[in-house]
XYZ file of C-alpha atoms in Angstrom:
767
model
C 101.203 137.581 234.223
C 99.700 135.611 231.362
C 101.650 137.665 228.884
C 104.916 136.870 230.717
C 104.078 133.168 230.716
C 103.498 133.247 226.950
C 106.884 134.832 226.337
C 108.590 132.114 228.375
C 106.869 129.365 226.370
C 107.855 131.093 223.116
C 111.525 131.213 224.206
C 111.514 127.515 225.034
C 110.143 126.669 221.572
C 112.920 128.674 219.916
C 115.757 127.009 221.870
C 117.873 124.534 219.819
C 117.025 120.898 219.942
C 119.622 118.224 220.716
C 121.694 117.024 217.735
C 123.870 114.007 217.032
C 126.690 113.450 214.566
C 125.934 110.147 212.844
C 127.541 108.145 210.021
C 125.948 105.900 207.498
C 127.569 103.353 205.210
C 127.258 104.374 201.549
C 126.518 101.622 199.064
C 127.678 101.515 195.424
C 131.057 102.329 193.879
C 132.399 103.769 197.119
C 131.397 101.023 199.543
C 132.918 101.227 202.928
C 133.043 105.040 203.085
C 131.296 106.548 206.071
C 129.346 109.651 205.246
C 128.970 112.200 207.985
C 125.498 113.670 208.410
C 123.648 115.835 210.872
C 120.211 114.735 212.064
C 117.744 116.560 214.290
C 114.759 115.111 216.036
C 112.336 115.989 218.752
C 113.540 115.648 222.328
C 112.754 112.186 223.672
C 112.186 110.697 220.186
C 114.148 107.643 219.053
C 116.622 108.059 216.207
C 115.658 106.458 212.883
C 116.108 102.700 212.842
C 118.336 102.688 209.719
C 121.008 104.873 211.376
C 123.634 103.562 213.739
C 123.891 106.340 216.332
C 127.388 107.216 217.437
C 127.003 110.206 219.740
C 130.129 112.239 220.287
C 129.870 114.038 223.637
C 132.241 116.409 225.319
C 132.730 116.574 229.110
C 129.665 117.659 230.961
C 129.640 121.117 232.463
C 130.158 121.499 236.193
C 126.907 121.467 238.037
C 125.011 119.564 235.457
C 122.788 116.840 236.663
C 121.727 113.622 235.001
C 118.558 114.004 233.100
C 118.897 117.763 232.820
C 119.574 119.174 229.390
C 122.447 121.683 229.431
C 121.698 123.990 226.506
C 124.453 126.268 225.119
C 123.166 127.639 221.771
C 126.492 128.735 220.264
C 128.175 125.447 221.206
C 125.432 123.447 219.521
C 125.650 125.645 216.419
C 129.429 125.161 216.322
C 129.034 121.419 216.467
C 126.580 121.521 213.602
C 128.789 123.816 211.467
C 132.098 122.045 212.101
C 131.819 119.462 209.293
C 130.943 122.178 206.790
C 133.873 124.309 207.888
C 136.229 121.339 207.457
C 134.821 120.653 203.998
C 135.200 124.308 203.014
C 138.817 124.338 204.196
C 139.563 121.235 202.149
C 138.042 122.811 199.031
C 140.063 126.022 199.474
C 143.270 124.040 200.014
C 142.648 121.856 196.947
C 141.920 124.860 194.716
C 145.012 126.720 195.911
C 147.149 123.624 195.337
C 145.903 123.168 191.778
C 146.465 126.843 190.941
C 149.952 126.703 192.368
C 150.738 123.531 190.408
C 149.633 125.024 187.081
C 151.593 128.229 187.719
C 154.666 126.261 188.748
C 154.469 123.971 185.737
C 154.072 126.833 183.272
C 156.895 128.885 184.765
C 159.327 125.984 184.807
C 158.685 125.054 181.199
C 158.793 128.657 180.070
C 162.246 129.011 181.629
C 163.417 125.758 180.078
C 164.325 127.266 176.710
C 165.218 130.926 176.685
C 165.721 131.199 172.917
C 162.052 130.975 172.010
C 160.480 133.955 170.319
C 157.353 133.467 172.414
C 156.591 131.598 175.625
C 155.351 128.435 174.039
C 153.870 126.942 177.194
C 151.312 129.710 177.541
C 149.716 128.461 174.350
C 147.614 125.909 176.150
C 144.330 124.609 174.925
C 141.508 122.628 176.521
C 141.168 119.062 175.376
C 137.996 117.899 173.687
C 137.072 116.032 176.852
C 137.519 117.489 180.307
C 139.479 114.499 181.565
C 142.227 115.112 179.015
C 143.178 118.417 180.626
C 145.442 121.089 179.173
C 147.872 120.414 176.306
C 151.139 122.342 176.480
C 153.913 122.529 173.878
C 155.797 119.645 175.488
C 152.589 117.574 175.535
C 151.963 118.269 171.859
C 155.566 117.501 170.986
C 155.431 114.156 172.773
C 152.048 113.323 171.231
C 153.324 114.172 167.742
C 156.445 112.029 168.069
C 154.441 109.106 169.455
C 151.918 109.031 166.617
C 154.555 109.712 163.949
C 156.572 106.770 165.223
C 153.649 104.441 164.597
C 153.843 104.977 160.827
C 155.492 103.172 157.927
C 157.406 105.800 155.932
C 159.753 103.306 154.308
C 156.946 101.161 152.905
C 155.132 104.161 151.414
C 158.340 105.388 149.744
C 158.983 101.973 148.234
C 155.422 101.428 147.021
C 155.094 104.939 145.551
C 158.369 104.647 143.632
C 157.090 101.465 141.945
C 154.053 103.205 140.429
C 153.874 104.892 137.029
C 153.006 108.502 137.765
C 153.940 110.723 134.840
C 151.634 113.749 134.811
C 148.551 113.046 132.733
C 149.078 109.271 132.618
C 146.560 106.604 133.645
C 148.917 105.553 136.436
C 148.905 109.073 137.817
C 145.114 109.101 137.725
C 144.998 105.906 139.798
C 147.524 107.272 142.296
C 145.546 110.501 142.626
C 142.449 108.510 143.566
C 144.435 106.518 146.144
C 145.866 109.679 147.729
C 142.429 111.274 147.948
C 141.019 108.091 149.484
C 143.833 108.123 152.063
C 142.995 111.714 153.044
C 139.304 110.850 153.308
C 140.079 107.830 155.511
C 141.634 110.088 158.117
C 138.390 112.032 158.481
C 139.756 115.481 157.698
C 137.324 118.376 157.762
C 137.511 118.908 153.988
C 138.942 116.858 151.101
C 138.725 117.974 147.470
C 140.473 118.015 144.073
C 141.337 120.900 141.729
C 141.861 120.013 138.066
C 143.794 122.199 135.622
C 144.218 121.723 131.882
C 147.790 122.642 131.073
C 150.008 122.548 128.017
C 152.803 120.004 128.553
C 155.500 118.801 126.159
C 156.089 115.129 125.464
C 158.257 113.239 122.936
C 156.535 112.448 119.648
C 156.543 108.635 119.385
C 156.244 108.833 115.605
C 159.181 111.246 115.278
C 161.795 110.645 117.979
C 164.499 113.200 118.703
C 167.859 112.486 117.026
C 171.550 113.463 117.175
C 173.898 113.011 114.195
C 177.507 113.723 113.326
C 177.873 116.193 110.488
C 180.193 115.323 107.600
C 182.546 117.690 105.753
C 179.770 118.800 103.445
C 177.571 119.840 106.350
C 175.122 117.004 105.915
C 173.959 114.726 108.772
C 176.020 111.560 108.944
C 176.220 108.764 111.521
C 173.463 108.837 114.155
C 174.437 108.775 117.816
C 172.175 106.662 120.081
C 170.393 108.729 122.722
C 170.004 107.570 126.310
C 166.357 106.664 126.029
C 163.654 107.514 123.484
C 161.548 108.781 126.401
C 164.302 111.083 127.713
C 163.757 114.698 126.732
C 163.798 118.288 128.023
C 160.261 119.579 128.623
C 159.563 122.959 126.976
C 162.638 122.780 124.763
C 162.308 124.677 121.523
C 161.444 122.337 118.674
C 163.311 122.196 115.389
C 166.930 121.506 114.511
C 170.333 123.022 115.179
C 173.703 122.393 113.512
C 177.122 123.557 114.693
C 180.493 122.692 116.159
C 180.624 121.167 119.631
C 181.853 123.235 122.623
C 182.118 122.185 126.286
C 180.423 124.849 128.482
C 180.640 123.373 132.040
C 177.203 124.066 133.681
C 176.030 126.492 130.995
C 175.786 129.467 133.372
C 176.297 133.044 132.117
C 179.667 133.198 133.871
C 180.675 129.944 132.155
C 179.925 131.441 128.751
C 181.956 134.538 129.661
C 184.828 132.281 130.721
C 184.736 130.587 127.321
C 184.958 133.928 125.539
C 187.826 134.992 127.774
C 189.707 131.871 126.640
C 189.085 132.549 122.979
C 186.179 130.122 122.461
C 182.985 131.715 121.140
C 179.859 129.806 122.215
C 177.466 131.590 119.843
C 176.413 129.446 116.870
C 177.771 126.251 118.493
C 176.178 123.202 120.135
C 176.992 123.345 123.859
C 177.688 120.297 125.994
C 176.695 121.173 129.603
C 176.779 119.222 132.834
C 173.828 118.372 135.051
C 173.847 120.066 138.463
C 174.606 123.380 140.235
C 171.863 125.155 138.315
C 168.536 123.406 138.177
C 166.729 122.181 135.097
C 164.375 125.150 135.213
C 167.296 127.527 134.730
C 168.769 125.396 131.928
C 165.561 125.097 129.976
C 162.578 127.151 131.159
C 163.132 130.375 133.125
C 159.787 130.231 134.872
C 157.257 128.009 136.615
C 153.712 126.925 135.857
C 152.074 126.438 132.485
C 154.252 128.475 130.079
C 151.346 128.761 127.619
C 149.130 130.699 130.074
C 151.668 132.935 131.866
C 150.121 134.915 134.692
C 146.733 133.176 134.424
C 145.438 129.893 135.891
C 144.879 127.026 133.462
C 141.388 126.104 134.563
C 140.269 126.388 130.944
C 142.781 127.387 128.307
C 140.130 128.386 125.789
C 139.382 131.502 127.849
C 142.754 133.074 127.163
C 144.609 134.180 124.031
C 147.417 131.914 122.799
C 150.499 133.440 124.404
C 153.795 131.969 125.562
C 155.978 132.670 128.566
C 158.964 134.893 127.906
C 160.961 132.321 129.884
C 160.587 129.609 127.229
C 163.903 128.759 125.562
C 164.511 129.690 121.943
C 166.996 126.880 121.257
C 166.493 123.093 121.228
C 167.835 120.990 124.129
C 168.196 117.246 124.646
C 169.583 115.071 127.504
C 172.198 112.440 126.631
C 173.777 109.535 128.487
C 177.183 109.536 130.197
C 178.491 107.134 127.511
C 177.563 109.512 124.684
C 178.989 112.457 126.648
C 182.334 110.612 126.978
C 182.320 109.935 123.257
C 181.746 113.612 122.476
C 184.389 114.840 124.943
C 187.036 112.651 123.308
C 186.399 114.449 120.000
C 187.020 117.932 121.394
C 190.198 119.976 120.808
C 191.260 123.479 121.736
C 192.261 124.759 125.182
C 192.247 122.463 128.188
C 189.266 123.090 130.448
C 189.996 124.830 133.791
C 190.631 122.534 136.732
C 187.262 123.321 138.313
C 185.578 122.314 135.029
C 187.094 118.829 135.072
C 184.446 116.154 135.561
C 184.464 112.531 136.645
C 183.841 110.652 133.415
C 186.572 108.005 132.991
C 189.017 108.233 130.064
C 187.511 111.552 129.008
C 189.917 114.486 128.544
C 188.151 117.766 129.184
C 188.913 120.249 126.397
C 186.854 123.309 125.577
C 186.661 122.782 121.818
C 185.507 123.442 119.273
C 185.068 119.932 118.007
C 183.379 118.249 115.046
C 179.950 119.328 113.848
C 176.698 117.883 115.179
C 173.079 118.026 114.068
C 170.325 117.932 116.718
C 166.668 117.420 115.824
C 163.986 117.936 118.549
C 160.394 116.969 117.709
C 158.617 117.273 121.073
C 154.958 118.205 120.812
C 152.570 120.029 123.105
C 149.606 118.171 124.612
C 146.719 119.660 126.597
C 146.896 117.583 129.781
C 144.617 117.422 132.843
C 146.512 117.529 136.144
C 144.959 117.146 139.597
C 145.991 118.748 142.876
C 144.512 117.005 145.925
C 143.685 118.908 149.123
C 142.885 117.946 152.701
C 142.137 120.409 155.512
C 142.014 120.353 159.318
C 140.166 123.505 160.371
C 141.605 125.714 163.083
C 139.419 126.625 166.060
C 140.510 130.249 166.572
C 141.795 131.525 163.204
C 140.341 129.039 160.685
C 140.773 131.549 157.851
C 144.568 131.489 158.282
C 146.273 128.430 156.766
C 149.563 126.657 157.323
C 150.095 124.992 153.925
C 152.063 121.747 153.542
C 152.730 120.381 150.053
C 154.605 117.666 148.154
C 155.010 116.821 144.481
C 153.304 113.565 143.512
C 154.313 113.041 139.855
C 157.663 111.845 138.516
C 159.339 110.977 135.249
C 160.548 107.468 136.074
C 160.590 105.910 139.569
C 161.244 109.291 141.216
C 162.112 107.864 144.648
C 164.045 110.954 145.754
C 162.185 113.339 143.483
C 158.670 112.791 144.810
C 158.123 109.429 146.538
C 159.842 110.574 149.746
C 157.868 113.828 149.866
C 154.566 112.072 149.168
C 155.251 109.541 151.929
C 156.091 112.271 154.462
C 152.950 114.201 153.475
C 150.694 111.185 154.015
C 152.353 110.375 157.338
C 151.905 113.941 158.560
C 148.218 113.791 157.612
C 147.798 110.554 159.566
C 149.745 111.903 162.549
C 147.895 115.215 162.850
C 144.550 113.496 162.360
C 145.379 111.201 165.291
C 146.449 114.185 167.377
C 143.137 115.946 166.724
C 141.291 112.809 167.774
C 143.274 112.880 171.015
C 142.618 116.487 171.925
C 144.846 118.702 169.756
C 143.013 121.720 168.360
C 145.186 123.885 166.081
C 144.457 127.588 166.290
C 144.994 127.914 162.532
C 143.944 125.565 159.749
C 146.285 122.936 158.305
C 146.061 122.578 154.516
C 147.764 119.468 153.070
C 148.291 119.414 149.273
C 149.560 116.754 146.860
C 150.771 118.567 143.717
C 150.644 117.292 140.147
C 152.859 118.437 137.264
C 155.908 119.181 139.400
C 158.419 117.675 136.974
C 157.383 120.238 134.363
C 158.337 123.220 136.501
C 156.043 123.185 139.571
C 153.063 123.510 137.229
C 150.396 122.279 139.660
C 151.401 124.551 142.518
C 151.915 127.600 140.302
C 148.534 127.213 138.606
C 146.831 127.017 142.010
C 148.671 130.142 143.141
C 147.656 131.989 139.984
C 144.048 130.957 140.500
C 143.851 132.177 144.103
C 146.483 134.925 144.152
C 144.036 137.613 145.271
C 143.247 135.836 148.566
C 146.269 133.714 149.434
C 148.397 136.552 150.775
C 145.507 137.278 153.172
C 145.128 133.687 154.351
C 148.291 131.596 153.830
C 150.637 131.951 156.820
C 153.559 129.774 155.647
C 154.212 127.130 152.996
C 156.224 124.025 153.961
C 157.588 122.087 150.960
C 158.415 118.396 151.379
C 160.104 118.080 147.961
C 163.805 117.165 147.552
C 163.830 116.209 151.228
C 166.301 113.303 151.076
C 169.122 113.512 148.500
C 171.826 112.308 150.917
C 172.542 112.505 154.632
C 175.849 114.338 155.122
C 174.593 117.927 155.247
C 171.327 119.582 156.151
C 169.992 122.638 154.306
C 166.927 124.782 154.934
C 165.992 126.797 151.863
C 163.788 129.485 153.284
C 162.550 133.015 153.729
C 164.375 135.109 156.358
C 161.142 135.262 158.383
C 161.507 131.594 159.377
C 165.206 131.465 160.295
C 164.753 132.016 164.045
C 161.991 129.399 164.277
C 164.076 126.903 162.293
C 166.985 127.449 164.706
C 164.717 126.620 167.629
C 163.327 123.480 165.978
C 166.821 122.232 165.059
C 167.689 122.262 168.763
C 164.834 119.851 169.475
C 165.308 117.259 166.700
C 167.950 114.520 166.913
C 170.478 114.086 164.120
C 169.813 110.933 162.063
C 173.514 110.062 161.754
C 175.234 111.624 164.795
C 174.075 109.745 167.863
C 173.480 111.869 170.934
C 173.464 115.157 169.008
C 170.665 117.403 167.869
C 170.723 118.708 164.323
C 171.747 122.101 165.655
C 174.694 120.585 167.536
C 175.709 118.678 164.409
C 175.958 121.795 162.230
C 177.300 124.099 164.974
C 180.089 121.616 165.776
C 181.866 122.426 162.505
C 180.902 126.112 162.260
C 179.679 128.416 165.004
C 177.752 130.384 162.380
C 175.050 127.739 162.004
C 172.970 129.741 159.522
C 175.913 130.020 157.105
C 176.012 126.215 157.075
C 172.272 125.597 156.871
C 170.298 128.497 155.368
C 170.030 128.704 151.571
C 167.887 130.838 149.230
C 164.795 129.251 147.732
C 165.640 127.585 144.373
C 163.546 128.312 141.325
C 162.720 124.647 140.653
C 160.976 124.316 144.034
C 157.264 124.898 144.591
C 158.326 126.941 147.627
C 159.932 129.548 145.351
C 156.632 130.476 143.708
C 154.875 130.804 147.065
C 157.381 133.443 148.164
C 158.554 135.188 144.966
C 155.123 135.149 143.259
C 152.507 135.081 146.036
C 154.403 136.718 148.902
C 153.985 133.804 151.331
C 157.036 132.821 153.429
C 158.163 129.298 152.607
C 160.704 126.654 153.581
C 162.064 123.455 152.050
C 164.221 121.060 154.098
C 166.886 118.925 152.355
C 169.511 116.425 153.400
C 172.287 116.230 150.780
C 175.634 114.540 150.212
C 178.781 116.407 151.182
C 180.797 116.563 147.976
C 178.436 115.551 145.207
C 174.859 115.821 144.035
C 172.538 112.836 144.152
C 173.470 111.305 140.767
C 170.128 109.727 139.841
C 167.785 112.708 140.119
C 165.560 113.168 137.024
C 166.611 109.769 135.651
C 165.094 106.303 135.473
C 167.695 105.182 138.005
C 166.067 107.240 140.769
C 164.804 104.043 142.387
C 164.169 103.156 146.000
C 167.093 100.712 145.907
C 169.578 103.284 144.582
C 168.466 105.939 147.061
C 168.707 103.427 149.907
C 172.202 102.472 148.733
C 173.430 106.067 148.504
C 172.277 106.627 152.092
C 173.850 103.326 153.201
C 170.608 102.062 154.705
C 169.752 105.280 156.554
C 166.869 106.339 154.294
C 164.106 105.589 156.870
C 165.935 107.481 159.634
C 166.641 110.541 157.463
C 163.060 110.665 156.118
C 161.763 110.379 159.690
C 163.962 113.323 160.716
C 162.532 115.509 157.941
C 159.020 114.541 159.065
C 159.903 115.538 162.651
C 161.311 118.885 161.504
C 158.304 119.687 159.356
C 155.807 118.465 161.958
C 157.210 120.439 164.878
C 157.455 123.531 162.691
C 153.796 123.059 161.750
C 152.740 122.709 165.397
C 154.413 125.981 166.328
C 152.960 127.830 163.323
C 149.439 126.519 163.908
C 149.421 126.522 167.733
C 151.211 129.651 169.014
C 149.031 132.618 169.934
C 151.515 134.947 168.240
C 152.942 133.803 164.930
C 156.646 132.920 165.440
C 157.804 134.805 162.314
C 160.833 137.041 162.868
C 159.892 140.143 160.856
C 163.016 141.923 162.160
C 165.208 139.581 160.075
C 164.394 141.489 156.909
C 166.065 144.521 158.479
C 169.327 142.542 158.341
C 168.660 141.555 154.734
C 168.045 145.176 153.769
C 171.259 146.296 155.490
C 173.263 143.629 153.664
C 171.933 144.694 150.266
C 172.351 148.380 151.054
C 175.960 147.667 151.986
C 176.558 146.304 148.490
C 174.957 149.371 146.917
C 176.997 151.781 149.062
C 180.160 150.601 147.328
C 179.062 152.620 144.286
C 178.136 155.843 146.097
C 181.245 157.618 144.854
C 180.614 156.627 141.237
C 177.036 157.888 141.455
C 178.049 161.137 143.153
C 180.387 161.877 140.274
C 177.319 161.726 138.011
C 175.177 163.840 140.323
C 173.175 160.820 141.512
C 172.496 159.520 145.016
C 171.125 156.509 146.899
C 169.731 158.664 149.712
C 166.097 157.748 149.093
C 166.662 154.025 149.473
C 168.676 154.703 152.650
C 165.694 156.588 154.098
C 163.303 153.774 153.221
C 165.671 151.290 154.848
C 165.675 153.316 158.065
C 161.889 153.566 158.103
C 161.517 149.796 157.768
C 163.938 149.093 160.613
C 162.162 151.608 162.875
C 158.748 150.179 162.004
C 159.936 146.641 162.823
C 161.342 147.731 166.177
C 158.186 149.678 167.012
C 156.008 146.637 166.307
C 158.298 144.453 168.386
C 157.924 146.819 171.351
C 154.140 146.915 170.948
C 153.972 143.133 171.030
C 156.311 142.931 174.011
C 154.129 145.243 176.104
C 150.798 143.663 175.112
C 148.696 140.972 176.785
C 148.831 137.615 175.022
C 145.384 136.769 176.381
C 143.864 139.578 174.289
C 142.656 137.514 171.309
C 141.618 140.530 169.250
C 145.004 142.198 169.698
C 146.916 138.991 168.924
C 144.965 138.491 165.703
C 145.675 142.078 164.673
C 149.408 141.539 165.235
C 149.310 138.198 163.411
C 147.723 139.784 160.352
C 150.507 142.373 160.183
C 153.223 139.767 160.724
C 151.966 137.210 158.194
C 151.831 139.833 155.418
C 155.412 141.051 155.769
C 156.571 138.821 152.891
C 153.809 140.158 150.679
C 154.957 143.727 151.381
C 158.176 142.969 149.465
C 156.323 142.185 146.236
C 156.649 145.239 144.030
C 153.214 146.766 143.503
C 154.526 148.755 140.544
C 155.039 145.906 138.065
C 152.466 143.601 136.487
C 152.257 139.968 137.710
C 151.571 138.967 134.102
C 154.755 140.626 132.828
C 156.953 140.080 135.913
C 155.409 137.220 137.932
C 158.260 137.055 140.456
C 157.849 140.525 141.935
C 159.784 139.986 145.155
C 162.502 142.660 145.304
C 164.976 140.354 147.098
C 164.170 136.938 145.609
C 162.419 137.714 142.314
C 163.584 138.179 138.737
C 163.349 141.377 136.735
C 164.429 144.980 136.598
C 162.523 145.823 139.788
C 164.771 143.715 142.048
C 167.696 144.816 144.208
C 169.856 142.285 142.397
C 169.107 143.904 139.044
C 169.886 147.342 140.477
C 173.231 146.079 141.785
C 174.048 144.473 138.413
C 173.299 147.761 136.704
C 175.548 149.689 139.104
C 178.416 147.327 138.325
C 178.287 148.639 134.779
C 179.655 151.925 136.122
C 183.011 150.172 136.414
C 182.944 147.294 133.943
C 181.055 148.886 131.084
C 179.326 145.554 130.404
C 176.867 143.264 132.138
C 178.227 141.938 135.431
C 176.112 138.795 135.871
C 173.555 138.932 133.101
C 171.374 135.994 133.964
C 170.865 136.519 137.638
C 168.245 139.130 138.173
C 167.257 140.824 134.978
C 166.758 139.371 131.556
C 166.600 142.896 130.187
C 170.239 143.771 130.798
C 171.762 143.789 127.374
C 175.488 143.182 127.270
C 177.429 146.166 126.019
C 174.741 148.810 126.624
C 176.580 150.165 129.637
C 175.169 152.246 132.480
C 171.944 154.141 131.665
C 170.895 156.954 133.998
C 167.213 156.821 133.073
C 167.066 153.096 133.731
C 168.904 153.543 137.029
C 166.397 156.170 138.195
C 163.482 153.867 137.379
C 165.087 150.898 139.150
C 165.849 153.020 142.203
C 162.233 154.225 142.333
C 160.865 150.686 142.080
C 163.083 149.382 144.892
C 162.666 152.453 147.115
C 158.882 152.623 146.982
C 158.478 148.889 147.519
C 160.704 149.077 150.582
C 158.938 152.218 151.814
C 155.569 150.541 151.298
C 156.739 147.601 153.436
C 157.752 150.028 156.205
C 154.382 151.817 156.053
C 152.404 148.573 156.115
C 154.400 147.233 159.056
C 153.628 150.425 160.984
C 149.935 149.558 161.035
C 147.244 152.233 160.684
C 148.009 155.320 158.641
C 147.819 157.578 161.704
C 150.587 155.529 163.324
C 153.070 155.877 160.468
C 156.144 157.794 161.561
C 158.827 157.936 158.890
C 161.502 160.271 157.673
C 160.974 159.682 153.986
């Protein structure tokens, strides 16, 4: 009996005690909110004095009596658990809502533009602070445009053009310090300067260059005034030349052939050539960088033997004014120049000559000159060892408003803009490397010397080079001088940037309005006088240079002392700030995509089209080769292997997971080295610095092979200056040379196909 009584007492102790749902007023930042709490106390005890009891009772059960506690354990437990269940439901609902919102937002934006190579909105990144949330492509685009719009491009262009900044001058030294200070002010991760000692030519102030008429006895007579004692052609041969005057249009190889066809021999004569069409590098120095240390960086010239670039001219050259040119043209006789050779000088009949004799004396002298390239870097958070490089020439002979002031201003504004973006949460996956080049007016000397110094690592680290030089030379037409790898990305960016002079249209709509083949209107090969050319043809890094130009004429003041801010502003009819801002938007949005996307947006399949186009030109001569027992079969096989390798890689990427960081990096490494694969590994960089088989110069290029094949039908050089300086006119087709050229092209192309395939056990070719 006692044992039964103890069990009953034990059961009563374990029964639940009465509970109340009470609320208390919470003080502080959320005053007025009632917080729900559960409180238990002993039966018969008073609730705590600081609570305001608000008992919530349900209807009493039938048969219950006042004063008698009606205990239902599961009902009491349910009342206690109810608030927690409600809270849990709210949390689940909130989480599901947020997940649905993110998925909906990403899917809508991804569907917004179907032409993208990759889904740009999946390339999100956490902000530096949690409250800033995720940054998508549209967020980054809006942030970039907002900060860029806060700048002062026009003022920087004007102020830069007013400063003396000839390479090696005291004014350039002061500007270099100011640019470095500007980069340091924006708190970049790294800022530094590289100094090179290069051999540059300058006029000799004690012995100025001269031009004289020659009398009947062959002696110098009356002196003709030159445009300016400071005007000269850098790297011209020094010495004197005497001969009859001949008008040679732009001085191109085809122009000289045209003269011969009309009975005028240019050899042994002084040639009067026009500025334009071909750049100054092609008229004077067939190369870039310091021509006295070809193939080697000029960190210290004393380390290397005294050699000279094979691209240095062997004849003297000198610029003259339009007035002197008119005077010379009026003295010419002989055949009338072709209609397309007629210029715009007033009262100047255009005859081919020959004319009276002239004597030219060039006394330029070489000076060892320090030049300084200035660097600023924003480190990437995921692939910091991969760089997107952005550069602009800083020096200029004269005011150089269009030549370098515009590019320098855009560079500084991009630095400021991206620095502000980083401060506000943008974290580029890859590093941004901003560079201000020195020595650009002497043939991209600063950029080429840096490339020569770091050639062994740049093709492993540099993703793309964006040149800001020659950005604004007009506003009628837009050109993108670029590698094929960037064409698809450029097309996408053009669709997102407004035209500066066609209201309501994007740049893409502006160019596509007149020609449905937009790339035929916009895309141009990289010119030799651009720093971008050396990045691609020498270092194997894809590059681009944006330019706005006039429709029917070149900017007339380039490379002269009249290249002032006022003249540039006048040529653009007041639209200089708008056009410069458009170039900055193009470059900036391109940089965001290249530094932000998980997968590099480089279209490696484009080179398949380039190969097919070149092969099509070669196929024209298949019959001629077959008659000699020769064939192009090997290069056809290499072409097929490259196209198959590109398609195979595309399929691998398509079926892979973008969230796999290791896999994405592996693909990026293969993609970013495609340009490098087209540098011939079978020629020396010292002997043939521009080893690119499509863009370079030398016997190893496809252009040189095509020129050689043309000799099968013409018996003489087809276009002797274009691709190979070794083609000697009149030698005709040489089978041994053809076999060597074919081997160089074929194995470079086959090597590109093998490299694109990935690991050696994955290579599947028919070669």
